[in-house]
XYZ file of C-alpha atoms in Angstrom:
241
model
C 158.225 115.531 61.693
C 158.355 111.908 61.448
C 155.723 110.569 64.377
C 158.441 108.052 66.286
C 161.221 111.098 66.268
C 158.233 113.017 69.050
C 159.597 111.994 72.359
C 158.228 112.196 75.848
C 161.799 113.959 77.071
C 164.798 115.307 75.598
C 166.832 112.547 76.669
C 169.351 109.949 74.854
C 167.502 107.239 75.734
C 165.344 105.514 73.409
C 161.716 106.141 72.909
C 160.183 102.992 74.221
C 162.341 103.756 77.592
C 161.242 107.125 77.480
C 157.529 106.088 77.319
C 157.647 103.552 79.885
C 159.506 106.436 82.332
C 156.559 109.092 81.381
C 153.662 106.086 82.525
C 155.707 105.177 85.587
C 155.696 108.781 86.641
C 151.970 109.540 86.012
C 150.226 106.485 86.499
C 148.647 107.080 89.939
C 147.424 110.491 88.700
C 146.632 108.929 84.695
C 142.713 107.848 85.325
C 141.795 111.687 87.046
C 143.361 113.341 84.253
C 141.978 111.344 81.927
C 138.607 111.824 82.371
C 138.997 115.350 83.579
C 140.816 116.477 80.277
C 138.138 114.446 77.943
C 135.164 115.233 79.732
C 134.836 111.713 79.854
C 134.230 111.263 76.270
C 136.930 108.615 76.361
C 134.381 106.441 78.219
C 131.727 106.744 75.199
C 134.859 106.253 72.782
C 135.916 102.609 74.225
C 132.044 101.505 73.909
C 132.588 101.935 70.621
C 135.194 100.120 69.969
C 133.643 97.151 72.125
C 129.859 97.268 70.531
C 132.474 97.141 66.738
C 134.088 94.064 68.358
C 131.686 92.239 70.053
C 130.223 91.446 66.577
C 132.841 89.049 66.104
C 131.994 86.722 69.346
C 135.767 87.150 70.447
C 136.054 84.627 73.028
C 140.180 85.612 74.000
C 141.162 89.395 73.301
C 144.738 91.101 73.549
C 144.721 94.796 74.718
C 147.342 96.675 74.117
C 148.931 99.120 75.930
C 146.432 98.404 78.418
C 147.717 100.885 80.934
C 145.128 101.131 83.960
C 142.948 98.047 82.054
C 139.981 100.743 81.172
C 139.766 99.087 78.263
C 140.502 95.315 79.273
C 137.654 95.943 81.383
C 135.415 97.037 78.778
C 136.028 94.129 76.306
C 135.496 91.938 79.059
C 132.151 93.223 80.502
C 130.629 94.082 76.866
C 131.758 90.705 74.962
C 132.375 88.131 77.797
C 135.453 86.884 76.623
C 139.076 86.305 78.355
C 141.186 88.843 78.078
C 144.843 89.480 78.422
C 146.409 93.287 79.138
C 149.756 93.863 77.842
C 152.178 96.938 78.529
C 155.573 98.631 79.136
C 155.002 100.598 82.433
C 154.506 98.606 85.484
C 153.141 101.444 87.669
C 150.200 101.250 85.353
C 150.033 97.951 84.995
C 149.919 97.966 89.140
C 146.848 100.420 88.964
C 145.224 98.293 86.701
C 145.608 95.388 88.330
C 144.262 96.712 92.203
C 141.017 97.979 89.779
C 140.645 94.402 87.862
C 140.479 93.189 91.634
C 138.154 95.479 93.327
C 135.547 94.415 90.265
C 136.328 90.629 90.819
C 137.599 90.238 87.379
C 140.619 88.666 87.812
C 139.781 85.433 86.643
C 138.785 86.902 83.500
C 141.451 89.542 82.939
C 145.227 88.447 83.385
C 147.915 91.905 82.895
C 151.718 91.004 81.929
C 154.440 93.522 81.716
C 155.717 93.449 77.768
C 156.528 95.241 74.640
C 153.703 95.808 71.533
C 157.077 95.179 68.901
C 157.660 92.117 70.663
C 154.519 90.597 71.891
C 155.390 87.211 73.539
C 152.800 85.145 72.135
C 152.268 82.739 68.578
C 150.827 83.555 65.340
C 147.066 83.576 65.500
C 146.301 83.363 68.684
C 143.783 85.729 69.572
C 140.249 86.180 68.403
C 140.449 90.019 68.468
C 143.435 92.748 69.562
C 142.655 95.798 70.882
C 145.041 99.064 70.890
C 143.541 102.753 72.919
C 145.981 105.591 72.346
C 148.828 103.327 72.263
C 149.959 103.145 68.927
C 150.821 106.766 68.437
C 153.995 105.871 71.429
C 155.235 103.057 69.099
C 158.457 103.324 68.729
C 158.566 101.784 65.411
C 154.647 101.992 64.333
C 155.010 99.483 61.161
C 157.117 96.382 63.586
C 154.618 97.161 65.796
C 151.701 96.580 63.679
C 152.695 93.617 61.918
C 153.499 92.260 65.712
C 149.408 92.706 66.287
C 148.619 91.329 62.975
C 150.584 88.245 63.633
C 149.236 87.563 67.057
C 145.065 87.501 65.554
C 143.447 84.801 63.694
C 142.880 84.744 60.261
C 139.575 86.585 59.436
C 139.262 88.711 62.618
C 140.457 92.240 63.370
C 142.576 94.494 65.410
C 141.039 97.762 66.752
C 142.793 100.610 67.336
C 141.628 103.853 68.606
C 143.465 106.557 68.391
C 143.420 110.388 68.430
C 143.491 112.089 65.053
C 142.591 115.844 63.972
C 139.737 118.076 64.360
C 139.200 119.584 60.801
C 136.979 122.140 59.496
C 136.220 125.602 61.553
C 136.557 123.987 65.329
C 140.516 122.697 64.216
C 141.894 125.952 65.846
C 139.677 125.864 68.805
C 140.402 122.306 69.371
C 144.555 122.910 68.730
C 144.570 125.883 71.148
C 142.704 123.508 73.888
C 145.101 120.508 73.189
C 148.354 122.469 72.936
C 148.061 125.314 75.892
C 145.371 124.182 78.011
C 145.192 120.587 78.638
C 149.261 120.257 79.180
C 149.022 123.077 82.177
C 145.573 120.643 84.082
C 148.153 117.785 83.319
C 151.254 119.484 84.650
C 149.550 120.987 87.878
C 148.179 117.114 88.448
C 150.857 115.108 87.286
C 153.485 117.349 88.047
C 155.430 115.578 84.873
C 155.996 118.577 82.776
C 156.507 117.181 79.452
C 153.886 114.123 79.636
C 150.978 116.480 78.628
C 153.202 117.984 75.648
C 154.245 115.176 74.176
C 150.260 114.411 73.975
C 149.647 117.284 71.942
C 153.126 116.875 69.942
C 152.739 113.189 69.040
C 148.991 113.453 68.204
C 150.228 116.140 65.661
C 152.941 113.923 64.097
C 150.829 110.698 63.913
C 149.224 109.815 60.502
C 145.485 109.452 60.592
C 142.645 108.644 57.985
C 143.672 107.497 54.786
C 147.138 107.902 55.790
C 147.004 105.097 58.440
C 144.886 103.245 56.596
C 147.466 102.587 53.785
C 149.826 102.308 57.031
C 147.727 99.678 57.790
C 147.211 98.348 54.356
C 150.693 97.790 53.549
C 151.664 96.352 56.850
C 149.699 92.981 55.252
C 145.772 93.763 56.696
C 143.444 92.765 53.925
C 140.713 95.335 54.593
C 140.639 98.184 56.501
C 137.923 100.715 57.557
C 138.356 103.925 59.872
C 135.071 105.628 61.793
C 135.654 109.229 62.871
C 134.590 110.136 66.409
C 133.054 113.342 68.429
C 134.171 115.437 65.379
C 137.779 113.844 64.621
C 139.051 114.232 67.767
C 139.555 110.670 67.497
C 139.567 107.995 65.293
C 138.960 103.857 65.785
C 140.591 102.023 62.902
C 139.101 98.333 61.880
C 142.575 96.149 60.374
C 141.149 92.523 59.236
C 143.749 90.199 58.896
């Protein structure tokens, strides 16, 4: 199944509308269930990403599908530079912005309401973009793409992390954990029945590895390297423009 047919609901309306619903409805329970369903290894996961992109001195970073700002926060406390949080869902913006406040970041971090396939900035703007478990809700993963490319310099990357599958002899393990028992912890806490499927469903329909990287590749990036994380449960994907 084609990755952008996976929808949040069965509904007729669009998948970007969908998404933004889904985030609305979970956002004040998102950052409990987050942590709760990866143990926190999320946490290690965006440090990462930050230590990768803090070699290139950003000094003004996009995130992407920011949601709460987890990572917004991040790239601003381990590289110092501006940055600027971008999503669909307002209710997560809102929880994003109360936490960017109670750290006394707001100076640094700014959040705007928008959409990834049309970011409302110009051509090479930023010194690095930044994407955690955003991508995969794309509703057209390719406009999307070339959208981040566009917005970053010449020279410097975009960073996207991003789950991907467990192979080898913990894959079935893993896939019976993802599919029955993290979407019942997210239904009792979220009490959105279908936001912790659609997890498990898009993760399966989303390329990964060399699949994104030719994704990737093709969408115009001139090199592009992928590091595997905590087993393959996750991947962070290095596009240089």
């Amino acid at each position: 199944m084609e990755h952008n047919n996976v929808t949040p609901y069965n509904s007729e309306y669009s998948k970007k509308s969908q998404v933004e619903d889904m985030f609305d409805n979970i956002a004040p329970k998102y950052d409990l269930l987050n942590h709760v369903l990866s143990m926190k290894i999320d946490v290690l996961w965006r440090n990462k990403l930050v230590k990768m992109l803090s070699k290139d001195k950003p000094e003004l970073v996009l995130d992407v599908a920011t949601g709460t700002g987890d990572l917004a926060i991040t790239v601003q406390k381990g590289t110092g530079a501006d940055v600027v949080g971008l999503d669909l869902s307002q209710q997560m913006l809102n929880v994003g912005i109360e936490k960017i406040r109670k750290q006394n970041l707001d100076g640094k971090i700014s959040m705007q309401k928008g959409d990834a396939e049309q970011l409302p900035f110009e051509d090479n703007k930023f010194d690095g973009v930044t994407v955690a478990f955003g991508v995969r809700n794309f509703e057209n993963l390719e406009k999307g793409l070339s959208e981040l490319r566009r917005v970053v310099k010449e020279n410097k990357s975009i960073y996207i992390l991003e789950f991907s599958k467990v192979e080898g002899f913990l894959g079935p393990f893993y896939m019976f954990y993802f599919k029955n028992i993290l979407p019942a912890i997210g239904r009792l806490v979220s009490k959105d029945n279908r936001a912790y499927t659609y997890l498990p469903d898009s993760v399966n329909a989303f390329p990964f590895g060399e699949k994104m990287k030719n994704i990737l590749l093709k969408t115009g990036f001139k090199k592009v390297e992928y590091t595997k994380l905590s087993l393959g449960i996750a991947t962070i994907y290095k596009a240089t423009k």
